[in-house]
Amino acid sequence: MRLNQIIKSLLETDMYKISMGQAIYHQFSDYKTTWSFKCRNKDVYFAEEMVEEIRQQIQAYCSLRFTEEELAYLNEIKWMKGSYIDFLRLWQPRFEDFEITTDAGCGLSIETKGTWLNTSMYEIPTLAIVNEVYFRMAYDYDVLFASFQKRLAEKVNALKAEGEGEKYDIGSFSEFGLRRRLSAEAQELAVKTLSENKYRDSTFVGTSNIYLAKQYGLTPVGTMAHEWIMCVGQGNHKHNPAYSNWYAMDAWIKEYGILNGVALTDAITTDCFLRDFQLTYATLFSGVRHDSGDPFAWGDKMIRHYEGLGIDPKTKTLLFSDSLDFKKASELYAYFKDRARVAFGIGTYIANDTEVPALNIVMKTTACNGMDVAKISDVAGKGMCKNPEYVNYLQRCIDWRMNNDR
């Protein structure tokens, strides 16, 4: 490797991977998935030496094991179970599950295939590796890091500011930037700096990065991702995929009861989600997460839904996590803070804000148990299914349900 090892601990992943991993282990250990990498930036190209460095970094990641100290930390989390801790004690990434090649488009192709238990865990470290390799090898990293430090200081000052000038109040917020961070160094600096300061009407509560949460005594934040709804709802080919949310929430409650409960609403549109998010689930889940579409309209819709069920929305959390900065979060907080509990998961803006645009890279589930899966979120362009016919089928199932299932 030309660079120092980027991922040095298996804890260096997002918390929702462990949340989902435990439920996968107990209920869907036989499921198999395919994941595909995509770079959405039109002007980004990964040179051959970058692809080789990424390959070697991933190979180094695959040599890691959980330490007993790390497992003891996970075991202290209220909803973790000993059976899954024992599984993680034996678990190791498999480099054989990866296919990393050059590509005629952006220059880089990555695909992983294997059990859902394995391939789900690869997404976040892979994206973190791709990001850091790219920014260290394509630019003068020291210049980028200096601009990152400057902007981070400005952000902190804006949260602390009194009187005139730029200032923000955003209530409770967490750092969600691991997958698109500038580097491990940059993310750690951001988490350390945000945790050391006190703010006027904002509270830094945690990070999705379990490794940094452990290191700085913060809450590791994260419940479920779109893959959970897609694979649970669409991986069993006997299921009608328009009921994906019902299957996914049912399995989640089976695993966690009232613990660890923030539901993701937009895997097959929020309107379809609400058909299943009725009194039982709306009561058991502590809140809902926004990840696409107009956040103000979404929040209003969720509040109306809770009120229609006779649930006080002030007892529920609206977690916003879609392409946020402090300005947008401040506006959302002012709009909703007296009507519901409000929280924010803020990623790229905290972990990769420099003079160079961040990469818009993703690694998505594209097949489960040998068949296509897809998400249809509240805005176009966030899906990544390789088969347009399946997307059309899924949309027709949703449309039929919305028009006929009252």
PDB file of N, CA, C and O in Angstrom, residues 105 153 252 363:
ATOM      1  N   GLY A 105     -16.361   3.812 -17.085  1.00  0.00           N
ATOM      2  CA  GLY A 105     -17.032   5.055 -16.688  1.00  0.00           C
ATOM      3  C   GLY A 105     -16.162   5.908 -15.792  1.00  0.00           C
ATOM      4  O   GLY A 105     -15.368   6.738 -16.239  1.00  0.00           O
ATOM      5  N   ALA A 153     -13.788  25.066  12.175  1.00  0.00           N
ATOM      6  CA  ALA A 153     -13.736  26.116  13.200  1.00  0.00           C
ATOM      7  C   ALA A 153     -14.872  27.121  13.012  1.00  0.00           C
ATOM      8  O   ALA A 153     -15.499  27.563  13.989  1.00  0.00           O
ATOM      9  N   TRP A 252     -38.257  -6.184  12.764  1.00  0.00           N
ATOM     10  CA  TRP A 252     -37.485  -5.317  13.663  1.00  0.00           C
ATOM     11  C   TRP A 252     -38.048  -5.368  15.084  1.00  0.00           C
ATOM     12  O   TRP A 252     -37.285  -5.479  16.063  1.00  0.00           O
ATOM     13  N   MET A 363     -22.830   2.612  -2.314  1.00  0.00           N
ATOM     14  CA  MET A 363     -22.739   1.176  -2.549  1.00  0.00           C
ATOM     15  C   MET A 363     -24.072   0.604  -2.097  1.00  0.00           C
ATOM     16  O   MET A 363     -24.424   0.678  -0.922  1.00  0.00           O
TER      17      MET A 363
END
